[in-house]
Amino acid sequence: MSSSRPHAVTTPGTRRAARPALATLLAALLTATALAPAAPALAATEPALPAPGRTFEHYPPMKDVYQDYFSFGIFGAGEPEGLVHNYASYTPGNEMKPESTQRDKGVFTFEPAEAAIARYTSRNPDLALYGHTLAWHSQTPTWMWDAPPARFDQPGTFDRAVAQENLDTHIETVLEYFGPRLVAIDVVKRGRGRRRPGRLAGVPGQG
């Protein structure tokens, strides 16, 4: 036995009647979209930089730009105002090396290092200070490792004990003078190498 169910019948007339209603709905959606407030633009991920070719004060200090990554520091010398603007620390290039701080045995001269430090700290008293360097085969007077000729009541024979005492005294005196002001200091610059009598690195290997 078959059952009969009513079926919806779409005639050309009903299709024509639905078209104006659909057009009205689309028009309303387009109008609502046009009148809606504009979405805020996404913030730029990188800050806008000033135009190139300007002097340093027109740019953000590098010490601030990179402060979350590392400390930006000066080594050596340069134009003070621009360096202090950009850098958070200072390291003298030559003024703390043994040749500058103790050219003659027992005579310590700290004035060159003090002048170099003051050149920058006078402009920024909060500048962090680092030292360079306590021991190095270069820019060190040769009496430090007891090289000939004999001087300062030393044998002048590359005596290991004399060289060690000279180095200990130098390090202790320089650290006692500068230490409280320094964040850190380079202790040895290229202290290892071929053992040659004319170089500090070679003295511990003598005798």
mmCIF file of C-alpha atoms in Angstrom:
data_model
loop_
_atom_site.group_PDB
_atom_site.id
_atom_site.type_symbol
_atom_site.label_atom_id
_atom_site.label_comp_id
_atom_site.label_asym_id
_atom_site.label_seq_id
_atom_site.Cartn_x
_atom_site.Cartn_y
_atom_site.Cartn_z
ATOM 1 C CA MET A 1 0.000 0.000 0.000
ATOM 2 C CA SER A 2 1.534 3.188 -1.043
ATOM 3 C CA SER A 3 1.443 6.351 1.063
ATOM 4 C CA SER A 4 1.116 9.741 -0.453
ATOM 5 C CA ARG A 5 3.055 12.712 1.033
ATOM 6 C CA PRO A 6 2.619 16.318 0.020
ATOM 7 C CA HIS A 7 5.452 17.697 -2.071
ATOM 8 C CA ALA A 8 6.505 21.358 -2.288
ATOM 9 C CA VAL A 9 6.096 22.531 -5.777
ATOM 10 C CA THR A 10 8.243 25.450 -6.993
ATOM 11 C CA THR A 11 6.718 27.290 -9.843
ATOM 12 C CA PRO A 12 8.269 30.038 -11.959
ATOM 13 C CA GLY A 13 6.095 32.509 -10.094
ATOM 14 C CA THR A 14 7.436 31.615 -6.635
ATOM 15 C CA ARG A 15 11.070 31.874 -7.904
ATOM 16 C CA ARG A 16 10.373 35.349 -9.246
ATOM 17 C CA ALA A 17 8.804 36.392 -5.911
ATOM 18 C CA ALA A 18 11.914 35.283 -3.877
ATOM 19 C CA ARG A 19 14.403 37.352 -5.898
ATOM 20 C CA PRO A 20 13.394 40.824 -4.615
ATOM 21 C CA ALA A 21 13.580 39.610 -0.985
ATOM 22 C CA LEU A 22 17.115 38.224 -1.474
ATOM 23 C CA ALA A 23 18.254 41.462 -3.132
ATOM 24 C CA THR A 24 16.882 43.485 -0.221
ATOM 25 C CA LEU A 25 18.756 41.317 2.314
ATOM 26 C CA LEU A 26 22.080 41.684 0.455
ATOM 27 C CA ALA A 27 21.644 45.443 0.224
ATOM 28 C CA ALA A 28 21.036 45.651 3.970
ATOM 29 C CA LEU A 29 24.210 43.659 4.742
ATOM 30 C CA LEU A 30 26.319 45.856 2.468
ATOM 31 C CA THR A 31 24.930 49.005 4.063
ATOM 32 C CA ALA A 32 25.662 47.739 7.592
ATOM 33 C CA THR A 33 29.249 46.877 6.616
ATOM 34 C CA ALA A 34 29.851 50.299 5.111
ATOM 35 C CA LEU A 35 28.503 52.123 8.179
ATOM 36 C CA ALA A 36 30.389 50.018 10.745
ATOM 37 C CA PRO A 37 33.347 51.755 12.501
ATOM 38 C CA ALA A 38 36.698 51.033 10.877
ATOM 39 C CA ALA A 39 38.890 48.480 12.671
ATOM 40 C CA PRO A 40 42.000 50.028 14.252
ATOM 41 C CA ALA A 41 45.167 49.535 12.235
ATOM 42 C CA LEU A 42 47.639 47.001 13.629
ATOM 43 C CA ALA A 43 50.469 48.604 15.566
ATOM 44 C CA ALA A 44 53.811 48.561 13.801
ATOM 45 C CA THR A 45 56.153 45.957 15.233
ATOM 46 C CA GLU A 46 59.237 48.133 14.686
ATOM 47 C CA PRO A 47 59.553 51.765 15.793
ATOM 48 C CA ALA A 48 59.949 54.311 13.054
ATOM 49 C CA LEU A 49 63.532 55.538 12.754
ATOM 50 C CA PRO A 50 64.515 59.096 11.983
ATOM 51 C CA ALA A 51 65.870 59.913 8.587
ATOM 52 C CA PRO A 52 69.514 58.883 7.963
ATOM 53 C CA GLY A 53 72.360 61.366 7.842
ATOM 54 C CA ARG A 54 71.543 63.253 11.038
ATOM 55 C CA THR A 55 73.726 63.796 14.112
ATOM 56 C CA PHE A 56 73.736 61.315 16.987
ATOM 57 C CA GLU A 57 71.298 63.143 19.268
ATOM 58 C CA HIS A 58 68.490 62.595 16.753
ATOM 59 C CA TYR A 59 68.729 58.809 17.168
ATOM 60 C CA PRO A 60 67.784 56.608 20.137
ATOM 61 C CA PRO A 61 70.854 55.706 22.240
ATOM 62 C CA MET A 62 72.167 52.245 21.351
ATOM 63 C CA LYS A 63 72.606 51.481 25.058
ATOM 64 C CA ASP A 64 68.803 51.802 25.419
ATOM 65 C CA VAL A 65 67.920 49.954 22.222
ATOM 66 C CA TYR A 66 69.990 46.893 23.228
ATOM 67 C CA GLN A 67 69.661 47.066 27.018
ATOM 68 C CA ASP A 68 67.622 43.842 27.133
ATOM 69 C CA TYR A 69 70.350 41.949 25.256
ATOM 70 C CA PHE A 70 73.768 43.183 26.414
ATOM 71 C CA SER A 71 75.638 46.165 27.797
ATOM 72 C CA PHE A 72 76.879 48.540 25.111
ATOM 73 C CA GLY A 73 80.350 49.866 25.985
ATOM 74 C CA ILE A 74 83.205 52.057 24.744
ATOM 75 C CA PHE A 75 86.706 50.635 24.309
ATOM 76 C CA GLY A 76 89.477 53.100 23.630
ATOM 77 C CA ALA A 77 88.758 56.676 22.640
ATOM 78 C CA GLY A 78 86.592 58.720 20.343
ATOM 79 C CA GLU A 79 84.285 61.711 20.198
ATOM 80 C CA PRO A 80 83.114 61.975 23.837
ATOM 81 C CA GLU A 81 79.610 63.384 23.389
ATOM 82 C CA GLY A 82 78.515 60.821 20.830
ATOM 83 C CA LEU A 83 80.074 57.941 22.758
ATOM 84 C CA VAL A 84 78.468 58.908 26.066
ATOM 85 C CA HIS A 85 75.115 59.269 24.282
ATOM 86 C CA ASN A 86 75.285 55.730 22.919
ATOM 87 C CA TYR A 87 77.296 53.675 25.421
ATOM 88 C CA ALA A 88 76.702 52.549 28.997
ATOM 89 C CA SER A 89 80.281 51.610 29.981
ATOM 90 C CA TYR A 90 83.890 52.590 29.310
ATOM 91 C CA THR A 91 87.148 50.611 29.062
ATOM 92 C CA PRO A 92 90.484 52.451 28.604
ATOM 93 C CA GLY A 93 92.389 51.228 25.560
ATOM 94 C CA ASN A 94 96.005 51.654 26.702
ATOM 95 C CA GLU A 95 96.104 53.733 29.870
ATOM 96 C CA MET A 96 95.818 50.780 32.294
ATOM 97 C CA LYS A 97 98.371 48.537 30.587
ATOM 98 C CA PRO A 98 101.602 47.817 32.531
ATOM 99 C CA GLU A 99 103.714 50.144 30.397
ATOM 100 C CA SER A 100 101.430 53.031 31.341
ATOM 101 C CA THR A 101 100.914 52.214 35.017
ATOM 102 C CA GLN A 102 104.433 51.010 35.998
ATOM 103 C CA ARG A 103 107.113 51.847 33.451
ATOM 104 C CA ASP A 104 109.825 51.787 36.154
ATOM 105 C CA LYS A 105 109.761 49.198 38.899
ATOM 106 C CA GLY A 106 107.941 50.421 41.980
ATOM 107 C CA VAL A 107 106.865 53.736 40.393
ATOM 108 C CA PHE A 108 103.144 53.621 39.653
ATOM 109 C CA THR A 109 101.580 56.293 37.468
ATOM 110 C CA PHE A 110 97.792 56.297 37.358
ATOM 111 C CA GLU A 111 97.304 59.800 35.972
ATOM 112 C CA PRO A 112 96.861 58.750 32.299
ATOM 113 C CA ALA A 113 94.130 56.270 33.229
ATOM 114 C CA GLU A 114 92.454 58.800 35.507
ATOM 115 C CA ALA A 115 92.417 61.388 32.716
ATOM 116 C CA ALA A 116 90.940 58.881 30.255
ATOM 117 C CA ILE A 117 88.211 57.895 32.708
ATOM 118 C CA ALA A 118 87.392 61.511 33.576
ATOM 119 C CA ARG A 119 86.970 62.386 29.897
ATOM 120 C CA TYR A 120 83.778 60.321 29.885
ATOM 121 C CA THR A 121 82.582 60.173 33.491
ATOM 122 C CA SER A 122 82.562 63.974 33.650
ATOM 123 C CA ARG A 123 79.791 63.786 31.052
ATOM 124 C CA ASN A 124 78.061 60.751 32.549
ATOM 125 C CA PRO A 125 78.877 60.001 36.224
ATOM 126 C CA ASP A 126 76.849 56.764 36.008
ATOM 127 C CA LEU A 127 79.084 55.282 33.295
ATOM 128 C CA ALA A 128 80.165 51.758 34.280
ATOM 129 C CA LEU A 129 83.949 51.227 34.243
ATOM 130 C CA TYR A 130 85.961 48.205 33.091
ATOM 131 C CA GLY A 131 89.736 47.727 33.261
ATOM 132 C CA HIS A 132 92.242 46.570 30.617
ATOM 133 C CA THR A 133 94.709 44.875 31.224
ATOM 134 C CA LEU A 134 96.866 43.565 34.091
ATOM 135 C CA ALA A 135 99.233 41.286 32.153
ATOM 136 C CA TRP A 136 100.294 41.195 28.521
ATOM 137 C CA HIS A 137 103.534 40.355 26.696
ATOM 138 C CA SER A 138 103.221 43.619 24.756
ATOM 139 C CA GLN A 139 103.155 47.150 26.178
ATOM 140 C CA THR A 140 104.853 45.799 29.292
ATOM 141 C CA PRO A 141 108.384 46.843 30.367
ATOM 142 C CA THR A 142 110.772 43.923 29.924
ATOM 143 C CA TRP A 143 112.100 44.173 33.488
ATOM 144 C CA MET A 144 108.678 42.809 34.528
ATOM 145 C CA TRP A 145 109.835 39.316 33.479
ATOM 146 C CA ASP A 146 113.479 39.963 34.409
ATOM 147 C CA ALA A 147 114.796 40.282 30.871
ATOM 148 C CA PRO A 148 118.413 41.430 30.431
ATOM 149 C CA PRO A 149 120.115 43.743 31.039
ATOM 150 C CA ALA A 150 119.942 43.538 34.812
ATOM 151 C CA ARG A 151 118.002 46.446 36.295
ATOM 152 C CA PHE A 152 116.352 47.432 39.564
ATOM 153 C CA ASP A 153 118.577 44.999 41.533
ATOM 154 C CA GLN A 154 117.290 42.088 39.469
ATOM 155 C CA PRO A 155 119.577 39.406 37.969
ATOM 156 C CA GLY A 156 118.358 39.979 34.405
ATOM 157 C CA THR A 157 118.272 36.253 33.685
ATOM 158 C CA PHE A 158 114.544 35.656 33.171
ATOM 159 C CA ASP A 159 114.356 34.474 36.761
ATOM 160 C CA ARG A 160 110.965 32.881 37.314
ATOM 161 C CA ALA A 161 110.617 33.870 40.967
ATOM 162 C CA VAL A 162 111.508 37.498 40.195
ATOM 163 C CA ALA A 163 109.025 37.649 37.327
ATOM 164 C CA GLN A 164 106.281 36.129 39.463
ATOM 165 C CA GLU A 165 106.914 38.595 42.284
ATOM 166 C CA ASN A 166 106.909 41.512 39.850
ATOM 167 C CA LEU A 167 103.622 40.418 38.328
ATOM 168 C CA ASP A 168 101.970 39.776 41.707
ATOM 169 C CA THR A 169 102.997 43.192 43.004
ATOM 170 C CA HIS A 170 101.780 44.915 39.864
ATOM 171 C CA ILE A 171 98.380 43.207 39.893
ATOM 172 C CA GLU A 172 97.793 43.785 43.600
ATOM 173 C CA THR A 173 98.725 47.479 43.412
ATOM 174 C CA VAL A 174 96.619 48.250 40.342
ATOM 175 C CA LEU A 175 93.605 46.389 41.722
ATOM 176 C CA GLU A 176 93.926 48.094 45.088
ATOM 177 C CA TYR A 177 93.853 51.471 43.352
ATOM 178 C CA PHE A 178 91.171 50.941 40.691
ATOM 179 C CA GLY A 179 89.315 47.882 41.976
ATOM 180 C CA PRO A 180 86.455 49.510 43.935
ATOM 181 C CA ARG A 181 85.408 51.492 40.850
ATOM 182 C CA LEU A 182 85.524 48.663 38.306
ATOM 183 C CA VAL A 183 82.792 46.257 37.273
ATOM 184 C CA ALA A 184 85.490 43.869 35.998
ATOM 185 C CA ILE A 185 89.010 43.892 34.540
ATOM 186 C CA ASP A 186 90.891 41.904 31.908
ATOM 187 C CA VAL A 187 93.532 39.978 33.842
ATOM 188 C CA VAL A 188 95.625 38.437 31.056
ATOM 189 C CA LYS A 189 95.652 39.305 27.372
ATOM 190 C CA ARG A 190 97.102 36.507 25.226
ATOM 191 C CA GLY A 191 99.029 35.034 28.129
ATOM 192 C CA ARG A 192 99.647 31.671 26.449
ATOM 193 C CA GLY A 193 101.729 30.979 23.411
ATOM 194 C CA ARG A 194 105.115 29.675 22.388
ATOM 195 C CA ARG A 195 107.593 29.761 25.228
ATOM 196 C CA ARG A 196 110.063 32.389 24.194
ATOM 197 C CA PRO A 197 112.462 33.998 26.683
ATOM 198 C CA GLY A 198 111.669 37.494 25.442
ATOM 199 C CA ARG A 199 107.968 37.203 26.251
ATOM 200 C CA LEU A 200 106.081 37.092 29.518
ATOM 201 C CA ALA A 201 104.366 33.852 28.488
ATOM 202 C CA GLY A 202 107.746 32.159 28.288
ATOM 203 C CA VAL A 203 109.047 33.081 31.730
ATOM 204 C CA PRO A 204 107.168 30.432 33.773
ATOM 205 C CA GLY A 205 108.754 27.838 31.522
ATOM 206 C CA GLN A 206 112.288 28.949 32.373
ATOM 207 C CA GLY A 207 114.384 27.296 35.071
#
